[in-house]
Short mmCIF file of C-alpha atoms and ligand atoms in Angstrom, two decimals:
data_model
loop_
_atom_site.label_atom_id
_atom_site.label_comp_id
_atom_site.label_asym_id
_atom_site.label_seq_id
_atom_site.Cartn_x
_atom_site.Cartn_y
_atom_site.Cartn_z
CA MET A 1 94.65 101.19 47.00
CA ARG A 2 97.76 99.92 45.19
CA LEU A 3 99.89 101.83 42.70
CA PHE A 4 102.00 99.91 40.18
CA THR A 5 104.52 101.52 37.89
CA THR A 6 105.76 98.32 36.30
CA THR A 7 104.09 95.51 34.40
CA ALA A 8 105.85 93.05 36.71
CA GLY A 9 104.16 94.53 39.79
CA LEU A 10 100.81 94.62 38.07
CA ARG A 11 101.11 90.98 36.92
CA CYS A 12 101.87 89.81 40.41
CA TYR A 13 98.91 91.76 41.87
CA LEU A 14 96.57 90.32 39.23
CA GLU A 15 97.68 86.78 40.01
CA ARG A 16 97.66 87.09 43.77
CA ASP A 17 94.73 89.40 44.50
CA CYS A 18 92.40 89.33 41.53
CA SER A 19 92.20 85.72 40.47
CA GLY A 20 88.63 84.67 39.69
CA LYS A 21 87.28 88.20 40.21
CA ASP A 22 85.67 90.44 37.57
CA ILE A 23 88.01 93.29 36.73
CA GLY A 24 86.92 96.62 35.27
CA LEU A 25 89.64 98.62 33.51
CA VAL A 26 89.43 102.39 33.03
CA PRO A 27 92.24 103.38 30.63
CA THR A 28 93.19 107.07 31.01
CA MET A 29 96.03 109.47 30.37
CA GLY A 30 95.53 110.96 33.84
CA ALA A 31 94.63 114.57 34.73
CA LEU A 32 91.44 112.98 35.97
CA HIS A 33 88.18 114.94 35.98
CA ARG A 34 84.51 114.18 36.63
CA GLY A 35 84.24 112.48 33.24
CA HIS A 36 86.84 109.91 34.29
CA LEU A 37 85.22 109.60 37.71
CA SER A 38 81.92 108.63 36.08
CA LEU A 39 83.70 105.80 34.24
CA ILE A 40 85.34 104.66 37.47
CA GLU A 41 82.03 104.76 39.35
CA ARG A 42 80.37 102.68 36.66
CA SER A 43 83.21 100.17 36.77
CA ARG A 44 82.97 99.94 40.55
CA ARG A 45 79.25 99.19 40.30
CA GLU A 46 79.78 96.43 37.76
CA ASN A 47 83.03 94.72 38.82
CA ALA A 48 84.67 93.36 41.94
CA ILE A 49 87.98 95.11 41.13
CA THR A 50 88.54 98.43 39.35
CA ILE A 51 91.94 99.23 37.86
CA VAL A 52 92.69 102.66 36.42
CA SER A 53 95.60 102.94 34.01
CA ILE A 54 97.34 106.30 33.78
CA PHE A 55 99.71 106.56 30.87
CA VAL A 56 100.37 109.45 28.51
CA ASN A 57 100.92 107.35 25.43
CA PRO A 58 103.61 108.83 23.17
CA LEU A 59 102.46 106.65 20.31
CA GLN A 60 99.20 108.52 19.85
CA PHE A 61 100.69 112.03 19.68
CA GLY A 62 101.85 113.60 16.43
CA PRO A 63 105.26 115.34 16.33
CA THR A 64 103.67 118.80 16.60
CA GLU A 65 101.12 117.85 19.26
CA ASP A 66 101.09 118.48 23.02
CA PHE A 67 102.81 115.29 24.27
CA GLY A 68 105.50 117.27 26.12
CA CYS A 69 103.13 119.58 27.99
CA TYR A 70 100.20 117.19 28.50
CA PRO A 71 99.27 117.51 32.23
CA ARG A 72 100.67 114.76 34.49
CA PRO A 73 99.40 115.44 38.05
CA LEU A 74 100.02 111.89 39.28
CA GLU A 75 99.74 112.65 43.01
CA ALA A 76 96.37 114.45 42.64
CA ASP A 77 95.13 111.59 40.43
CA ARG A 78 96.27 109.07 43.02
CA GLN A 79 94.32 110.85 45.76
CA LEU A 80 91.17 111.06 43.65
CA CYS A 81 91.38 107.36 42.82
CA GLU A 82 91.88 106.51 46.48
CA GLN A 83 88.87 108.60 47.55
CA ILE A 84 86.57 107.04 44.98
CA GLY A 85 87.51 103.46 45.84
CA VAL A 86 89.76 102.41 42.95
CA ASP A 87 91.56 99.15 43.79
CA ALA A 88 94.74 99.76 41.82
CA ILE A 89 96.38 102.29 39.54
CA PHE A 90 98.67 101.10 36.79
CA ALA A 91 100.97 103.98 35.80
CA PRO A 92 103.86 102.48 33.84
CA THR A 93 106.73 104.38 32.30
CA ALA A 94 106.97 104.41 28.52
CA SER A 95 110.11 102.29 28.62
CA ASP A 96 108.40 99.73 30.84
CA LEU A 97 105.44 99.49 28.47
CA TYR A 98 107.28 99.71 25.15
CA GLY A 99 110.71 98.40 26.15
CA ASN A 100 113.57 99.71 24.06
CA CYS A 101 111.21 100.33 21.11
CA LEU A 102 110.30 103.60 22.83
CA PRO A 103 108.56 105.59 20.14
CA THR A 104 109.12 109.30 19.87
CA GLY A 105 106.43 110.27 17.38
CA ALA A 106 103.12 108.93 16.17
CA MET A 107 104.83 105.83 14.73
CA SER A 108 107.76 103.63 15.44
CA ASP A 109 109.24 101.24 12.91
CA GLN A 110 110.50 99.11 15.81
CA LEU A 111 107.09 98.18 17.14
CA THR A 112 104.13 96.02 16.18
CA HIS A 113 101.14 98.30 15.66
CA VAL A 114 97.46 97.53 15.69
CA VAL A 115 95.96 99.07 12.57
CA PRO A 116 92.24 99.84 12.75
CA PRO A 117 90.20 99.91 9.50
CA THR A 118 91.13 102.87 7.29
CA ALA A 119 87.44 103.63 6.77
CA MET A 120 87.25 104.43 10.48
CA THR A 121 90.52 106.33 10.78
CA SER A 122 90.33 108.47 7.64
CA VAL A 123 87.40 110.56 8.88
CA LEU A 124 86.85 113.01 11.77
CA CYS A 125 90.03 113.37 13.89
CA GLY A 126 91.84 110.74 11.83
CA SER A 127 92.26 113.03 8.83
CA SER A 128 94.40 115.54 10.74
CA ARG A 129 95.88 113.21 13.40
CA LYS A 130 97.73 110.69 11.24
CA GLY A 131 98.68 107.57 13.15
CA HIS A 132 96.74 108.67 16.25
CA PHE A 133 94.25 105.80 16.24
CA GLN A 134 96.97 103.24 15.54
CA GLY A 135 98.66 104.56 18.66
CA VAL A 136 95.43 104.31 20.64
CA ALA A 137 94.57 100.84 19.32
CA THR A 138 98.09 99.61 20.09
CA VAL A 139 98.21 100.87 23.66
CA VAL A 140 94.64 99.77 24.41
CA THR A 141 95.46 96.28 23.12
CA LYS A 142 98.53 96.16 25.36
CA LEU A 143 96.53 97.30 28.39
CA LEU A 144 93.73 94.81 27.71
CA ASN A 145 96.23 91.99 27.28
CA LEU A 146 98.06 92.88 30.47
CA VAL A 147 95.04 93.44 32.72
CA GLN A 148 92.62 91.00 31.04
CA PRO A 149 89.59 92.85 32.38
CA LYS A 150 86.03 91.64 32.00
CA ARG A 151 84.97 95.16 31.04
CA ALA A 152 86.78 98.30 29.91
CA TYR A 153 85.25 101.77 30.10
CA PHE A 154 85.57 104.58 27.55
CA GLY A 155 83.85 107.95 27.30
CA GLN A 156 81.48 108.80 24.47
CA LYS A 157 83.25 112.16 24.18
CA ASP A 158 85.96 110.39 22.20
CA ALA A 159 83.27 108.80 20.03
CA GLN A 160 85.66 107.84 17.22
CA GLN A 161 88.04 106.18 19.68
CA LEU A 162 85.14 104.30 21.27
CA ALA A 163 83.82 103.06 17.91
CA ILE A 164 87.33 101.98 16.83
CA VAL A 165 88.06 100.16 20.10
CA LYS A 166 84.71 98.38 19.92
CA ARG A 167 85.41 97.31 16.36
CA MET A 168 88.94 96.19 17.19
CA VAL A 169 87.76 94.06 20.10
CA ALA A 170 85.09 92.45 17.92
CA ASP A 171 87.39 91.92 14.91
CA LEU A 172 90.22 90.45 16.99
CA ASN A 173 87.94 88.38 19.25
CA MET A 174 89.30 90.01 22.37
CA PRO A 175 87.46 88.63 25.41
CA VAL A 176 86.35 91.94 26.94
CA GLU A 177 83.21 94.01 26.96
CA ILE A 178 83.73 97.62 25.93
CA VAL A 179 81.39 99.92 27.82
CA GLY A 180 80.71 103.39 26.43
CA CYS A 181 79.71 106.01 29.00
CA PRO A 182 77.88 109.33 28.49
CA ILE A 183 79.69 112.65 28.09
CA ILE A 184 79.92 114.65 31.32
CA ARG A 185 79.61 118.40 30.85
CA GLU A 186 80.16 121.59 32.76
CA GLU A 187 77.07 123.65 33.49
CA SER A 188 77.83 125.72 30.39
CA GLY A 189 77.60 122.56 28.28
CA LEU A 190 81.37 122.35 27.67
CA ALA A 191 82.35 118.67 27.56
CA LEU A 192 84.87 117.81 30.27
CA SER A 193 88.38 117.12 28.98
CA SER A 194 91.86 117.13 30.47
CA ARG A 195 92.74 119.69 27.78
CA ASN A 196 90.20 122.20 29.18
CA GLN A 197 92.99 123.10 31.63
CA TYR A 198 94.73 124.92 28.79
CA LEU A 199 91.77 127.32 28.42
CA THR A 200 91.49 130.76 30.04
CA PRO A 201 88.10 131.58 31.65
CA LEU A 202 87.16 133.61 28.57
CA GLN A 203 88.12 130.78 26.22
CA LYS A 204 86.10 128.34 28.33
CA ASP A 205 83.11 130.56 27.90
CA GLN A 206 83.70 130.76 24.15
CA ALA A 207 84.19 126.99 23.93
CA SER A 208 80.71 126.32 25.29
CA VAL A 209 79.35 127.33 21.88
CA LEU A 210 80.42 123.93 20.52
CA TYR A 211 77.74 122.12 22.49
CA ARG A 212 75.14 124.86 21.90
CA ALA A 213 75.71 124.46 18.18
CA LEU A 214 75.37 120.68 18.36
CA GLN A 215 72.21 121.09 20.42
CA GLN A 216 70.68 123.34 17.76
CA ALA A 217 71.30 120.58 15.22
CA GLN A 218 69.78 118.07 17.61
CA LYS A 219 66.65 120.21 17.88
CA ALA A 220 66.44 120.45 14.10
CA PHE A 221 66.83 116.67 13.87
CA GLU A 222 64.11 116.11 16.46
CA ALA A 223 61.87 118.41 14.44
CA GLY A 224 62.35 116.06 11.46
CA GLU A 225 65.47 117.36 9.68
CA CYS A 226 67.65 114.43 8.54
CA ASP A 227 69.73 115.99 5.78
CA CYS A 228 73.45 116.21 6.50
CA THR A 229 74.10 119.50 4.72
CA VAL A 230 71.24 121.23 6.51
CA LEU A 231 72.24 119.89 9.93
CA ILE A 232 75.85 120.98 9.43
CA GLU A 233 74.66 124.44 8.34
CA VAL A 234 72.71 124.73 11.59
CA VAL A 235 75.92 124.02 13.54
CA LYS A 236 77.92 126.51 11.47
CA SER A 237 75.47 129.34 11.91
CA GLU A 238 75.44 128.93 15.71
CA LEU A 239 79.25 128.84 15.80
CA ALA A 240 79.39 132.02 13.74
CA ALA A 241 78.03 133.89 16.79
CA VAL A 242 81.38 133.46 18.58
CA ASN A 243 84.70 134.86 17.37
CA ASP A 244 87.98 133.02 17.79
CA ILE A 245 86.70 129.54 17.07
CA GLN A 246 88.61 127.82 14.29
CA VAL A 247 86.60 124.86 13.11
CA GLU A 248 88.63 121.86 11.97
CA TYR A 249 85.66 119.74 10.96
CA ILE A 250 81.95 119.26 11.43
CA GLU A 251 80.99 115.82 10.17
CA LEU A 252 78.00 113.52 10.25
CA VAL A 253 78.90 109.82 10.20
CA HIS A 254 77.37 106.46 10.96
CA PRO A 255 77.65 106.00 14.77
CA THR A 256 79.44 102.64 14.68
CA ARG A 257 80.91 102.32 11.16
CA LEU A 258 81.92 106.00 11.02
CA THR A 259 81.20 106.18 7.29
CA PRO A 260 80.05 109.62 6.12
CA LEU A 261 76.27 110.03 5.88
CA GLU A 262 74.27 112.21 3.51
CA LYS A 263 71.13 111.74 5.53
CA ILE A 264 70.18 110.03 8.76
CA ASP A 265 68.12 106.86 8.55
CA ASP A 266 68.63 104.99 11.82
CA GLY A 267 71.10 107.23 13.52
CA GLY A 268 74.09 109.51 13.04
CA LEU A 269 77.04 110.84 14.99
CA LEU A 270 77.40 114.57 14.55
CA ALA A 271 80.92 115.48 15.61
CA ILE A 272 82.98 118.61 15.72
CA ALA A 273 86.62 119.54 16.30
CA ALA A 274 87.69 123.13 16.73
CA ARG A 275 90.48 125.20 18.16
CA VAL A 276 89.91 127.83 20.77
CA GLY A 277 93.22 129.67 20.84
CA SER A 278 95.72 126.87 20.39
CA THR A 279 93.64 124.30 22.28
CA ARG A 280 92.00 121.63 20.18
CA LEU A 281 88.59 120.53 21.48
CA ILE A 282 86.17 117.87 20.30
CA ASP A 283 82.52 117.19 21.03
CA ASN A 284 79.62 115.23 19.53
CA VAL A 285 75.98 114.28 19.80
CA LEU A 286 74.23 111.11 18.76
CA LEU A 287 71.21 111.78 16.59
CA GLN A 288 68.97 108.79 16.86
CA HIS A 289 65.30 108.01 16.34
CA ARG A 290 65.51 105.73 19.32
CA LYS A 291 62.41 104.94 21.27
CA PRO A 292 62.71 104.53 25.05
CA ILE A 293 63.52 101.30 26.87
CA VAL A 294 61.72 100.21 30.03
CA ALA A 295 63.62 97.74 32.24
CA ILE A 296 61.65 95.76 34.82
CA ASP A 297 63.68 93.74 37.29
CA GLY A 298 62.82 91.97 40.49
CA PRO A 299 62.82 88.64 42.32
CA ALA A 300 60.97 85.51 41.24
CA GLY A 301 57.23 85.28 41.82
CA VAL A 302 56.58 89.00 41.92
CA GLY A 303 54.39 89.06 38.81
CA LYS A 304 56.96 90.64 36.46
CA SER A 305 55.89 88.75 33.33
CA THR A 306 52.22 89.72 33.51
CA VAL A 307 53.03 93.33 34.33
CA THR A 308 55.69 93.57 31.59
CA ARG A 309 53.30 92.21 29.00
CA GLN A 310 50.58 94.63 30.03
CA VAL A 311 52.94 97.61 30.14
CA ALA A 312 54.29 96.77 26.67
CA LYS A 313 50.78 96.48 25.29
CA ALA A 314 49.57 99.73 26.84
CA LEU A 315 52.60 101.69 25.61
CA GLY A 316 52.72 100.08 22.17
CA LEU A 317 56.29 98.83 22.78
CA MET A 318 57.70 95.39 22.11
CA HIS A 319 57.82 92.93 24.98
CA LEU A 320 61.35 91.55 24.97
CA ASP A 321 60.68 88.31 26.79
CA THR A 322 64.22 87.37 27.79
CA GLY A 323 62.95 84.31 29.68
CA ALA A 324 61.47 82.98 26.44
CA MET A 325 64.87 83.31 24.80
CA TYR A 326 66.50 81.10 27.45
CA ARG A 327 63.65 78.64 27.03
CA ALA A 328 64.21 78.66 23.26
CA VAL A 329 67.87 77.69 23.70
CA THR A 330 66.90 74.98 26.20
CA TRP A 331 64.27 73.60 23.82
CA GLN A 332 66.74 73.60 20.94
CA ALA A 333 69.44 71.87 22.98
CA MET A 334 66.93 69.17 24.01
CA GLN A 335 65.74 68.75 20.41
CA THR A 336 69.25 68.22 19.10
CA GLY A 337 70.03 65.79 21.92
CA ILE A 338 73.04 67.74 23.22
CA ASP A 339 74.16 66.93 26.75
CA LEU A 340 72.76 69.91 28.67
CA GLU A 341 75.92 70.11 30.75
CA ASP A 342 78.18 70.31 27.69
CA GLU A 343 78.68 74.08 27.84
CA SER A 344 80.85 74.31 24.75
CA ALA A 345 78.37 72.41 22.55
CA ILE A 346 75.60 74.67 23.83
CA ALA A 347 77.75 77.74 23.20
CA GLU A 348 78.11 76.64 19.56
CA LEU A 349 74.42 76.01 19.25
CA VAL A 350 73.39 79.37 20.67
CA SER A 351 75.77 81.35 18.52
CA GLN A 352 74.52 79.60 15.36
CA SER A 353 70.78 79.76 15.98
CA GLN A 354 68.52 82.63 15.07
CA ILE A 355 65.98 83.33 17.79
CA SER A 356 63.34 85.91 17.00
CA LEU A 357 60.36 87.27 18.86
CA THR A 358 57.32 88.76 17.20
CA THR A 359 54.46 90.54 18.88
CA ASN A 360 51.42 88.36 19.26
CA GLU A 361 48.43 89.73 17.33
CA GLU A 362 46.32 89.93 20.49
CA GLY A 363 49.14 91.83 22.11
CA ASP A 364 48.24 90.72 25.61
CA ALA A 365 49.71 87.22 25.35
CA ALA A 366 53.42 86.43 25.39
CA PRO A 367 55.22 87.27 22.12
CA ARG A 368 55.60 84.49 19.54
CA VAL A 369 59.00 82.81 19.61
CA TRP A 370 60.77 81.50 16.51
CA VAL A 371 63.96 79.54 16.10
CA ASP A 372 65.40 79.30 12.61
CA GLY A 373 61.96 80.09 11.16
CA GLU A 374 60.02 77.55 13.26
CA ASP A 375 57.29 78.81 15.62
CA ILE A 376 58.08 77.28 19.02
CA THR A 377 55.88 79.50 21.20
CA GLN A 378 53.96 76.53 22.62
CA ALA A 379 56.84 74.06 22.68
CA ILE A 380 59.00 76.16 24.99
CA ARG A 381 56.33 76.07 27.70
CA ALA A 382 56.59 72.25 28.05
CA LEU A 383 57.36 70.96 31.56
CA GLU A 384 60.68 69.41 30.49
CA VAL A 385 61.85 72.79 29.21
CA THR A 386 60.78 74.42 32.50
CA ALA A 387 62.76 71.80 34.41
CA ASN A 388 66.00 72.52 32.51
CA VAL A 389 65.90 76.21 31.75
CA SER A 390 67.62 77.52 34.91
CA ALA A 391 70.62 75.25 34.34
CA ILE A 392 70.96 76.52 30.77
CA ALA A 393 70.43 80.16 31.75
CA ALA A 394 73.25 79.85 34.31
CA GLN A 395 75.80 79.03 31.60
CA LYS A 396 78.15 81.92 30.99
CA SER A 397 78.34 81.58 27.21
CA VAL A 398 74.56 81.32 26.84
CA ARG A 399 74.09 84.50 28.86
CA PHE A 400 76.83 86.28 26.96
CA GLU A 401 75.35 85.44 23.56
CA LEU A 402 71.74 86.15 24.50
CA VAL A 403 72.59 89.45 26.20
CA LYS A 404 74.35 90.48 22.97
CA GLN A 405 71.20 89.60 20.98
CA GLN A 406 69.01 91.48 23.47
CA GLN A 407 71.22 94.55 23.23
CA ARG A 408 71.03 94.39 19.44
CA TRP A 409 67.23 94.48 19.69
CA GLY A 410 67.49 97.28 22.19
CA SER A 411 69.71 99.43 19.97
CA LYS A 412 66.62 100.96 18.37
CA GLY A 413 64.76 101.11 21.69
CA GLY A 414 61.02 100.69 21.88
CA ILE A 415 61.04 97.69 24.19
CA VAL A 416 59.97 96.63 27.66
CA ALA A 417 62.23 93.92 29.08
CA GLU A 418 62.05 92.01 32.33
CA GLY A 419 64.59 89.97 34.23
CA ARG A 420 67.07 90.14 37.07
CA ASP A 421 69.82 92.24 35.49
CA ILE A 422 68.09 94.24 32.76
CA GLY A 423 68.57 97.65 34.39
CA THR A 424 71.97 96.85 35.87
CA HIS A 425 73.59 95.01 32.98
CA VAL A 426 71.62 94.47 29.77
CA PHE A 427 70.25 98.02 29.38
CA PRO A 428 72.04 100.20 31.98
CA ASP A 429 70.95 103.27 29.96
CA ALA A 430 67.25 102.35 29.93
CA GLU A 431 65.06 105.45 30.19
CA LEU A 432 62.87 103.93 32.91
CA LYS A 433 64.01 101.30 35.39
CA ILE A 434 61.53 99.61 37.69
CA PHE A 435 62.38 97.22 40.49
CA LEU A 436 59.30 95.19 41.42
CA THR A 437 59.33 93.47 44.74
CA ALA A 438 56.96 92.01 47.34
CA SER A 439 57.35 90.44 50.75
CA ALA A 440 58.07 86.70 50.86
CA GLN A 441 54.67 86.17 52.60
CA GLU A 442 52.79 87.91 49.80
CA ARG A 443 54.67 85.96 47.11
CA ALA A 444 54.05 82.70 49.00
CA ARG A 445 50.30 83.49 49.10
CA ARG A 446 50.26 84.22 45.35
CA ARG A 447 52.19 81.02 44.60
CA GLN A 448 49.77 78.97 46.69
CA LYS A 449 46.83 80.46 44.79
CA ASP A 450 48.53 79.64 41.45
CA LEU A 451 49.01 76.02 42.56
CA LYS A 452 45.33 75.82 43.49
CA ASP A 453 44.19 77.42 40.19
CA GLN A 454 46.27 74.88 38.27
CA ASN A 455 44.93 71.94 40.36
CA LEU A 456 48.44 71.17 41.57
CA PRO A 457 49.13 69.67 45.04
CA ASN A 458 48.97 72.17 47.89
CA VAL A 459 52.19 73.27 49.63
CA SER A 460 52.10 75.01 53.02
CA LEU A 461 52.63 78.78 53.15
CA GLU A 462 55.60 78.30 55.50
CA GLN A 463 57.30 75.94 53.07
CA LEU A 464 56.64 78.25 50.10
CA GLU A 465 57.98 81.22 52.04
CA ARG A 466 61.18 79.33 52.93
CA ASP A 467 61.63 78.30 49.27
CA ILE A 468 61.18 81.89 48.14
CA GLN A 469 63.73 83.20 50.63
CA GLU A 470 66.22 80.57 49.56
CA ARG A 471 65.65 81.43 45.87
CA ASP A 472 66.16 85.15 46.61
CA ARG A 473 69.40 84.36 48.39
CA ARG A 474 70.64 82.29 45.45
CA ASP A 475 69.54 84.84 42.85
CA SER A 476 71.20 87.77 44.56
CA THR A 477 74.48 86.02 45.34
CA ARG A 478 75.09 84.10 42.12
CA ALA A 479 78.13 85.06 40.08
CA ILE A 480 76.32 85.49 36.77
CA ALA A 481 73.60 88.13 36.46
CA PRO A 482 72.88 88.53 40.18
CA LEU A 483 69.60 90.10 41.19
CA ARG A 484 70.31 93.69 42.18
CA LYS A 485 68.32 96.90 42.15
CA ALA A 486 69.95 99.47 39.85
CA GLU A 487 70.75 102.65 41.74
CA ASP A 488 68.47 104.68 39.50
CA ALA A 489 65.59 102.17 39.53
CA ILE A 490 62.24 103.02 41.08
CA GLU A 491 61.13 100.39 43.56
CA ILE A 492 57.48 99.34 43.61
CA ILE A 493 56.42 97.10 46.49
CA THR A 494 53.50 95.15 45.12
CA ASP A 495 52.04 93.78 48.39
CA GLY A 496 48.29 94.33 48.24
CA LEU A 497 48.39 95.58 44.63
CA SER A 498 46.86 93.80 41.66
CA ALA A 499 48.82 93.38 38.41
CA ALA A 500 46.54 96.01 36.83
CA GLN A 501 47.37 98.52 39.59
CA VAL A 502 51.12 97.92 39.23
CA THR A 503 50.83 98.29 35.45
CA GLU A 504 48.98 101.58 35.88
CA ARG A 505 51.70 102.91 38.20
CA ILE A 506 54.43 102.05 35.70
CA ILE A 507 52.52 103.67 32.86
CA ASN A 508 52.08 106.84 34.92
CA LEU A 509 55.79 106.89 35.71
CA TYR A 510 56.56 106.42 32.02
CA HIS A 511 54.41 109.40 31.10
CA GLN A 512 55.87 111.56 33.88
CA GLN A 513 59.51 110.69 33.40
CA VAL A 514 60.04 109.43 29.89
CA THR A 515 57.50 111.00 27.57
CA ALA A 516 58.20 114.48 28.91
CA ALA A 517 61.99 114.12 28.64
CA HIS A 518 62.14 112.18 25.40
CA PHE A 519 59.78 113.71 22.90
O1 PAF B 619 91.13 108.43 25.90
C1 PAF B 619 92.29 108.40 26.39
O2 PAF B 619 92.58 108.98 27.43
C2 PAF B 619 93.39 107.64 25.64
O3 PAF B 619 93.24 107.75 24.26
C3 PAF B 619 93.50 106.17 26.06
C4 PAF B 619 92.23 105.40 25.73
C5 PAF B 619 93.78 106.08 27.54
C6 PAF B 619 94.64 105.49 25.32
O4 PAF B 619 95.85 106.10 25.59
#
């Protein structure tokens, strides 16, 4: 593992050792705990290189805040990073990062600041921490510009920070994916934070009431309560059970726009800030009527499409046929006569077109596919589309745009999606992840039967098996969306099983693992 304390050292490392590799950045202020480690682990799973930045950013502390005594255990942090397989730490000094514009308070009139939208900074922590989110946005922009990561990881505990960074990256067209990761808690429910170190054992115990109070509100919400005033009252009455908690705010806001809500329609972020002694703590829960997502991945020729369709039908969820979306783009590109290798023209096309999928009335057939209002369900199955679709699906910008669209659909849940990277990349938080597989012999036999059923020329089993092995090798080693089993996916080997038997197994798993936990 490398440790860089200057931007010059970091730059050189990026040029010499990281060129062409996907970088994941985990920005931190050090004093690393299990919450940070979960971000690092996620980055390691998703990127070739993981860089952790450790920098206590003076710009985001107010003059009366804890900048001076914020913990800085650099050697312990270095050891943790080394143990967990971080590739490099970037721990610059303030003068290295800010030059001679070194700010001393929450603002400096010698420095360009990034100013997030006031609507997002005037609520929650922003109302008492003036300038804090400008400080965060500024340092995060500098770190992203320096490291140029493919992905950057932030905890959901700082939900306002996460929403602001996501908005900033979208508004300023910064070429990075911001990945939000779940809150990690102690057994008592207390959300992990570097500031928990300031708490005595008794205060830690008292602080656990914050999450209990939020959980009570979550229960009320799940029982049908959507009114802001009532939900906040539920939190207050639970907090009242513990002395010595000084609440700064309890607010219910829109989860991404952060605008105050009177009642929850799609979803809400219920957030709290309170002092236990002199330590300021924050916590939150997302209140969302989100239905579960089922991700089904696996190699080609394993029967994923049939099974996915049947599972979606049986569970009353939408079949998000991602393959159909790639076919739709291919069809559209062919219609407009674009050169299929002209990636930039195709990128323009895909970002302008409106693909939509609607459930077929019969439910057991593939969903209907529409582009700009035209039903192209049949057209995308044409042989010419089949011949060109893999080349189009391999284009980076096409994948980027379609994954964004798929995630938008997934934001309300209630879908079953199949592919190669659904559980690892598109919906890493899916409630149920299945990895379907079968031996190459079994898949070759099935393929041969398909050829026969469609009156197509016979191909020997040996040849089919070789083709399948070669395809698996290509799919699992390609740079974009490689085929990989997610660590938390359940593998089903389908040799000797019919599609109906596989479907039944998945439905049973759904009832055992998802229905029980979710509703
Ligand atoms: O969340 C933090 O630790 C900090 O706000 C961050 C994102 C590292 C910026 O200084």
